[in-house]
Tab-separated table of C-alpha atoms and ligand atoms in Angstrom:
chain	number	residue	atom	x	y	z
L	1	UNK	CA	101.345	109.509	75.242
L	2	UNK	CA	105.019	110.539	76.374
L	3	UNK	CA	104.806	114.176	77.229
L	4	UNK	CA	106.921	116.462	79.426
L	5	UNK	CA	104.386	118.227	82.179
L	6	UNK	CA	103.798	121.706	82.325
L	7	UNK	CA	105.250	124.098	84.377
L	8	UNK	CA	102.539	124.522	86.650
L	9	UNK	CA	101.487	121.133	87.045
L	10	UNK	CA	101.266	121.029	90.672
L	11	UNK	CA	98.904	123.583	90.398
L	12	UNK	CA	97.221	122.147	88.407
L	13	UNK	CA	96.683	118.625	89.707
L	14	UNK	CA	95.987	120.595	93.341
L	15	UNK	CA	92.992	122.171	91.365
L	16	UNK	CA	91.769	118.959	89.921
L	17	UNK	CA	91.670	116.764	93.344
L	18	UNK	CA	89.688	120.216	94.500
L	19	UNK	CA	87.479	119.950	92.189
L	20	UNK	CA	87.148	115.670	91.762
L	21	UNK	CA	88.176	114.939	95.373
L	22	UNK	CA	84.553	113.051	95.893
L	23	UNK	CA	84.390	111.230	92.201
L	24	UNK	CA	88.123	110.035	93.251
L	25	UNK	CA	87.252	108.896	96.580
L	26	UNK	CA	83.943	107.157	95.800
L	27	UNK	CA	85.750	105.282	92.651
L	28	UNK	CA	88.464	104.131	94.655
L	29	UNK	CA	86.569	102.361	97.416
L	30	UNK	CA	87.168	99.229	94.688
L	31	UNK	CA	91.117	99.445	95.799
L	32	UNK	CA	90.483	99.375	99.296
L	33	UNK	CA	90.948	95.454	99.875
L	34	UNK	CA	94.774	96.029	98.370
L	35	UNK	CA	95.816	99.524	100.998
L	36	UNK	CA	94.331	97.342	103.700
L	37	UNK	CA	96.192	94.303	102.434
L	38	UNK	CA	99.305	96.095	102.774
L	39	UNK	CA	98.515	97.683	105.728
L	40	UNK	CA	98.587	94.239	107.035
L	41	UNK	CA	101.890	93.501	105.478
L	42	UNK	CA	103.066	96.755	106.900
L	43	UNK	CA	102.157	96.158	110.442
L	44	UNK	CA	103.422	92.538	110.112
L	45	UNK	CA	106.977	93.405	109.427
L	46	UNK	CA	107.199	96.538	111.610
L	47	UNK	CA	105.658	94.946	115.041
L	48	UNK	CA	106.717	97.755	117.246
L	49	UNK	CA	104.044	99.938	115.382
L	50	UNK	CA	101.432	97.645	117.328
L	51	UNK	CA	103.360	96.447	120.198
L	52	UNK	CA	101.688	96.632	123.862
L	53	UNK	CA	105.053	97.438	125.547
L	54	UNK	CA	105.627	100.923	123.309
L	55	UNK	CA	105.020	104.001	125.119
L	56	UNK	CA	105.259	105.301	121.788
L	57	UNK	CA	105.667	103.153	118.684
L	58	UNK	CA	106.914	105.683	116.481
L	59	UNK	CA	105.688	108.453	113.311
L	60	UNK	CA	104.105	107.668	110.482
L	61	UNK	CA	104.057	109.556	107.411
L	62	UNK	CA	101.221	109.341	104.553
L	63	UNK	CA	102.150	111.593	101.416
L	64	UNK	CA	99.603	112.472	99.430
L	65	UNK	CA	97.056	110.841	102.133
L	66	UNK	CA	93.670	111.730	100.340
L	67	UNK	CA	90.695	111.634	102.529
L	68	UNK	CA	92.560	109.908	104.845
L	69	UNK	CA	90.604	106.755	104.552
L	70	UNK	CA	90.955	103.522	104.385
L	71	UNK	CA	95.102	103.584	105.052
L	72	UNK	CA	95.210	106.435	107.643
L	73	UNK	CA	92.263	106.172	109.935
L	74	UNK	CA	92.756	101.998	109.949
L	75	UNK	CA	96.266	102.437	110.844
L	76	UNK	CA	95.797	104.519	113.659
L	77	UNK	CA	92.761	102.777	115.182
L	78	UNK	CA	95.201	99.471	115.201
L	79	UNK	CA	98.425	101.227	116.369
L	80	UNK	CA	97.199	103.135	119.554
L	81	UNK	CA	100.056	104.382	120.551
L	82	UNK	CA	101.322	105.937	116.409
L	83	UNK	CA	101.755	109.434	115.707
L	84	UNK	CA	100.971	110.443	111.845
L	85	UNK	CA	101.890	113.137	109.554
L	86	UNK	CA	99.312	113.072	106.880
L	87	UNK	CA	100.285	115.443	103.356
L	88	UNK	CA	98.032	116.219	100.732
L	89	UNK	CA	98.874	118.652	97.950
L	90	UNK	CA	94.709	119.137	97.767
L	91	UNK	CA	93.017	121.464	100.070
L	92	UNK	CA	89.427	119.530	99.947
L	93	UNK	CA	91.476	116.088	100.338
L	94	UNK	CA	93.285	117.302	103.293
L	95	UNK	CA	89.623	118.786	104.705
L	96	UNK	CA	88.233	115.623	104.709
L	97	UNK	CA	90.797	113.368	105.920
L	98	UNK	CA	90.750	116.358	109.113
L	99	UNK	CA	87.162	115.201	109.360
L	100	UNK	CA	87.558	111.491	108.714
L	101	UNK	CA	91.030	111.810	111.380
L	102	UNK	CA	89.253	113.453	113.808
L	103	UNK	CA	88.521	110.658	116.427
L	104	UNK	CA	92.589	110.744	116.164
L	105	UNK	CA	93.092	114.195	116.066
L	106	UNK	CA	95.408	114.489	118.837
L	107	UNK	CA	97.766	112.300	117.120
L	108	UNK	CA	97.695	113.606	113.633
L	109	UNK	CA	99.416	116.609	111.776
L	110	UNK	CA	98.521	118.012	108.816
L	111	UNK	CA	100.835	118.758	105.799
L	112	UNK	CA	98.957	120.889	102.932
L	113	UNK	CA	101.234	121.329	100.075
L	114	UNK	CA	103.627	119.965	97.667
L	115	UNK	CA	105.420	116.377	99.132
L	116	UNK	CA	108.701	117.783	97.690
L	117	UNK	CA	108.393	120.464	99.938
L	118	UNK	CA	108.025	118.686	103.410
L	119	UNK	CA	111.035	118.549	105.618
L	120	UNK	CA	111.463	116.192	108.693
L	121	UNK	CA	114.776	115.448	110.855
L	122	UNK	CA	116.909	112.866	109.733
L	123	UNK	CA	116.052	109.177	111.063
L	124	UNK	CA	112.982	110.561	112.553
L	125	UNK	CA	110.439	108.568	110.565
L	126	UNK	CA	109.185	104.360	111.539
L	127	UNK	CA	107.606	104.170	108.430
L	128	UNK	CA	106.579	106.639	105.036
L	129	UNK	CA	103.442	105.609	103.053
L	130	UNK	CA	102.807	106.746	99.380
L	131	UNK	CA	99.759	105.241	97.812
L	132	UNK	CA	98.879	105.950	94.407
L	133	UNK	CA	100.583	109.432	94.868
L	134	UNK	CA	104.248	109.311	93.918
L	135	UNK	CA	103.005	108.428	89.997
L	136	UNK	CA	101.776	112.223	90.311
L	137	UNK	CA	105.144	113.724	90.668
L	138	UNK	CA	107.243	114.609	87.447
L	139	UNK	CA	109.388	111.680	86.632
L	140	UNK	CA	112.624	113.577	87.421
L	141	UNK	CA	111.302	114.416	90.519
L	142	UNK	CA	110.562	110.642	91.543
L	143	UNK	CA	114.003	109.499	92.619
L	144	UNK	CA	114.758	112.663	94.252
L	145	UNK	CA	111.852	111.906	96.910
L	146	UNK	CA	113.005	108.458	97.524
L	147	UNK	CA	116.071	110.079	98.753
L	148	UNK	CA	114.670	111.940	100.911
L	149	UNK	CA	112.591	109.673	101.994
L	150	UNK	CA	115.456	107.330	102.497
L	151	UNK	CA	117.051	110.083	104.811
L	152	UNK	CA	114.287	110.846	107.034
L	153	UNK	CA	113.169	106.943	107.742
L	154	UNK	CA	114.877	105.489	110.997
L	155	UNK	CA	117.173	102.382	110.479
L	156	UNK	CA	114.970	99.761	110.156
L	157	UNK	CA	112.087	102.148	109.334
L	158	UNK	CA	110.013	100.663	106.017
L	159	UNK	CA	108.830	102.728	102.914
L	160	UNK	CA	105.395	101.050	101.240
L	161	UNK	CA	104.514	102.871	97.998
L	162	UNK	CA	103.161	102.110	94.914
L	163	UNK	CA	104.628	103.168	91.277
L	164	UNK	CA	103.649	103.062	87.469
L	165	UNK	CA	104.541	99.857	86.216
L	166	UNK	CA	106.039	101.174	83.134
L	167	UNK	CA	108.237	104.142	82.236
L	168	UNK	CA	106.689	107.080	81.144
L	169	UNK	CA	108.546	110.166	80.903
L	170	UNK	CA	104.309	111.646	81.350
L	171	UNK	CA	100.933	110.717	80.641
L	172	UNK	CA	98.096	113.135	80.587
L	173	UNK	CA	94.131	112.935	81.143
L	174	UNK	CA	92.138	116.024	79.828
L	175	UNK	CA	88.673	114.596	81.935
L	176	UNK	CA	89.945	111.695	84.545
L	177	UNK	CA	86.463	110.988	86.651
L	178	UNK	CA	85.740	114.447	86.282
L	179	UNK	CA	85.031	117.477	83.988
L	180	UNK	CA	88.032	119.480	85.737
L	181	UNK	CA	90.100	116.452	86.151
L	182	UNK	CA	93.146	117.176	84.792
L	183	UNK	CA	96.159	114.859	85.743
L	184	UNK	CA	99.423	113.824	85.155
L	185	UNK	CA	101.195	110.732	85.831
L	186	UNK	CA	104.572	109.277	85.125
L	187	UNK	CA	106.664	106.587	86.500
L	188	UNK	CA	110.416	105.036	86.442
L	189	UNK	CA	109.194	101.681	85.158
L	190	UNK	CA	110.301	98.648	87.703
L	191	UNK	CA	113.805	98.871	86.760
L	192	UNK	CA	114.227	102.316	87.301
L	193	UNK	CA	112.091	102.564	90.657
L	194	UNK	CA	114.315	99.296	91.982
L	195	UNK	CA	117.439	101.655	90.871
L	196	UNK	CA	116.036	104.678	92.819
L	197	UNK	CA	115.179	102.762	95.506
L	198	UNK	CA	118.520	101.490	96.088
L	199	UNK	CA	119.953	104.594	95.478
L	200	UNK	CA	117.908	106.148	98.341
L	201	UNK	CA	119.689	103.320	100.460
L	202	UNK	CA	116.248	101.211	100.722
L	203	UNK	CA	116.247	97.744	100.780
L	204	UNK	CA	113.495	95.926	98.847
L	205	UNK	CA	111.980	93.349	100.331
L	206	UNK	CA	108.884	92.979	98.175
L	207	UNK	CA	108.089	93.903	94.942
L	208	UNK	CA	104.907	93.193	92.925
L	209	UNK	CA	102.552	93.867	90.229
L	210	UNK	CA	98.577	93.981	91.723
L	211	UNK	CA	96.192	95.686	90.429
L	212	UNK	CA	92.645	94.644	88.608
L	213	UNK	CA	91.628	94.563	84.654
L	214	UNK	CA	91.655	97.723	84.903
L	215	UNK	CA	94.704	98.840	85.756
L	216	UNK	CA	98.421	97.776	87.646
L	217	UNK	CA	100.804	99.166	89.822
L	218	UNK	CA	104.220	98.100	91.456
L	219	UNK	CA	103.984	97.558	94.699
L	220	UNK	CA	106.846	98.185	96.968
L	221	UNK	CA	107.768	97.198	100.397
L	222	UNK	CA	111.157	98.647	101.223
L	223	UNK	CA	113.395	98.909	104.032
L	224	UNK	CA	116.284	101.393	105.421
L	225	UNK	CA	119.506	99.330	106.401
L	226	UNK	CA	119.747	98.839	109.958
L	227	UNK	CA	123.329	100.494	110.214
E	301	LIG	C1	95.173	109.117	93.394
E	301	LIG	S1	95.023	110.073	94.838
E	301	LIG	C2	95.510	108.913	96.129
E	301	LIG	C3	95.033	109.330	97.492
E	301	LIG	C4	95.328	108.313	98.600
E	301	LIG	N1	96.754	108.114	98.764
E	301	LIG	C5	94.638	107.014	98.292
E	301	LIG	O1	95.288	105.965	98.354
E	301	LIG	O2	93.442	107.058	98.003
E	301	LIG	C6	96.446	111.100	94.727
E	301	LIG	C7	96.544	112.074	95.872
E	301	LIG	O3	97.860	112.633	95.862
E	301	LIG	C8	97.757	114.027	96.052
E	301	LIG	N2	98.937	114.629	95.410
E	301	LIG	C9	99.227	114.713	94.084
E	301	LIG	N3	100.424	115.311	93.908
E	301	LIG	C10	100.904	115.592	95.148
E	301	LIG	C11	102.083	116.229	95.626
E	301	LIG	N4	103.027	116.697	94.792
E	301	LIG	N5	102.242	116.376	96.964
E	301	LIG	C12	101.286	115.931	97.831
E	301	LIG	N6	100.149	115.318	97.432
E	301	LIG	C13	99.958	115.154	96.108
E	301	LIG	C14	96.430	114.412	95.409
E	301	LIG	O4	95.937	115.641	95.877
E	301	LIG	C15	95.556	113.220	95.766
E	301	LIG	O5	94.881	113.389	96.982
């Protein structure tokens, strides 16, 4: 399927995490290993988010966070010192990651809404995180995050996301894990997310396929040029 989405498809994928936000979140548990993988990876290249000597080691921001588990609350129990803006188009998503957050609560702010919407200061950001989220936006819509993205990450500051592995201008599903859930996805394909990326003045420094039989996405580490 190659289809264009519909105008309200925000809405509409805001209604269906509403309505399949448990189904999603018990099905995914089988993904954890790979966030927490990468959440390794993450930490390992950006070693002021952990470091002792850092009054503060810097923001974090997690679009389309989910429940806030396992990336969020892991992240924040192993950086002591990280602040977090956590985003979730989903109103029941966003409840529960306030509940599964809340041992961190001074250090976390929540984001409801649309990630195209969010606004921070330029060079303000350590790292962004984007986990199985970004495929949700519109394809046209894809590269214009990564730029902003790209402007709001400090030099230095790394982007990990994941991304369809192959172009799709949009794929639906009437019923995904759910009666009501209705989503969309589309992607860039590799060549086309590398492109963006490099147009949003990110630096790759890994890029793979991982996934299970099931299904694969491109995995990006990127970074913002130091100067
Ligand atoms: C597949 S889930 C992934 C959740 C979480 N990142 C994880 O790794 O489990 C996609 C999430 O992105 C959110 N989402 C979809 N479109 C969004 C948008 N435009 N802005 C913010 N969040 C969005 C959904 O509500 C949902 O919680």
């Amino acid at each position: 399927m190659n289809t264009e989405p519909p105008p309200d498809v925000k809405e509409r994928i805001r209604a269906s995490y509403n309505a399949m936000a448990n189904e999603y979140n018990t099905w995914t548990e089988r993904h954890h290993h790979l966030r927490l993988s990468y959440l390794n990876e993450l930490l390992s290249r950006c070693p002021e988010l952990t470091s002792q000597a850092a009054q503060e080691a810097g923001v974090v921001l997690e679009l389309g966070c989910g429940a806030g588990k396992p990336f969020l609350d892991t992240l924040l129990s192993r950086a002591p010192t990280v602040r977090a803006h956590a985003n979730d188009l989903s109103d029941l998503q966003l409840d529960l990651a306030r509940s599964n957050l809340a041992d961190c609560k001074d250090r976390v702010e929540f984001h409801p809404g649309d990630m195209t919407r969010l606004d921070f200061a330029p060079g303000s950001l350590a790292a962004v995180v984007g986990l199985y989220t970004l495929i949700h936006l519109p394809q046209g819509e894809q590269a214009d995050m990564l730029r902003r993205i790209g402007g709001w990450l400090r030099p230095g500051g790394v982007l990990l996301a994941n991304f369809a592995v192959d172009e799709t201008r949009g794929t639906v599903f009437e019923n995904w894990l759910h009666e009501k859930g209705w989503v969309f996805w589309s992607g860039l394909g590799k060549e086309g997310t590398l492109e963006a990326l490099k147009g949003a003045g990110l630096d790759v420094e890994k890029a793979e396929v991982e996934g299970d039989e099931e299904e694969n996405f491109l995995w990006i580490i990127a970074r913002k040029a130091s100067s």
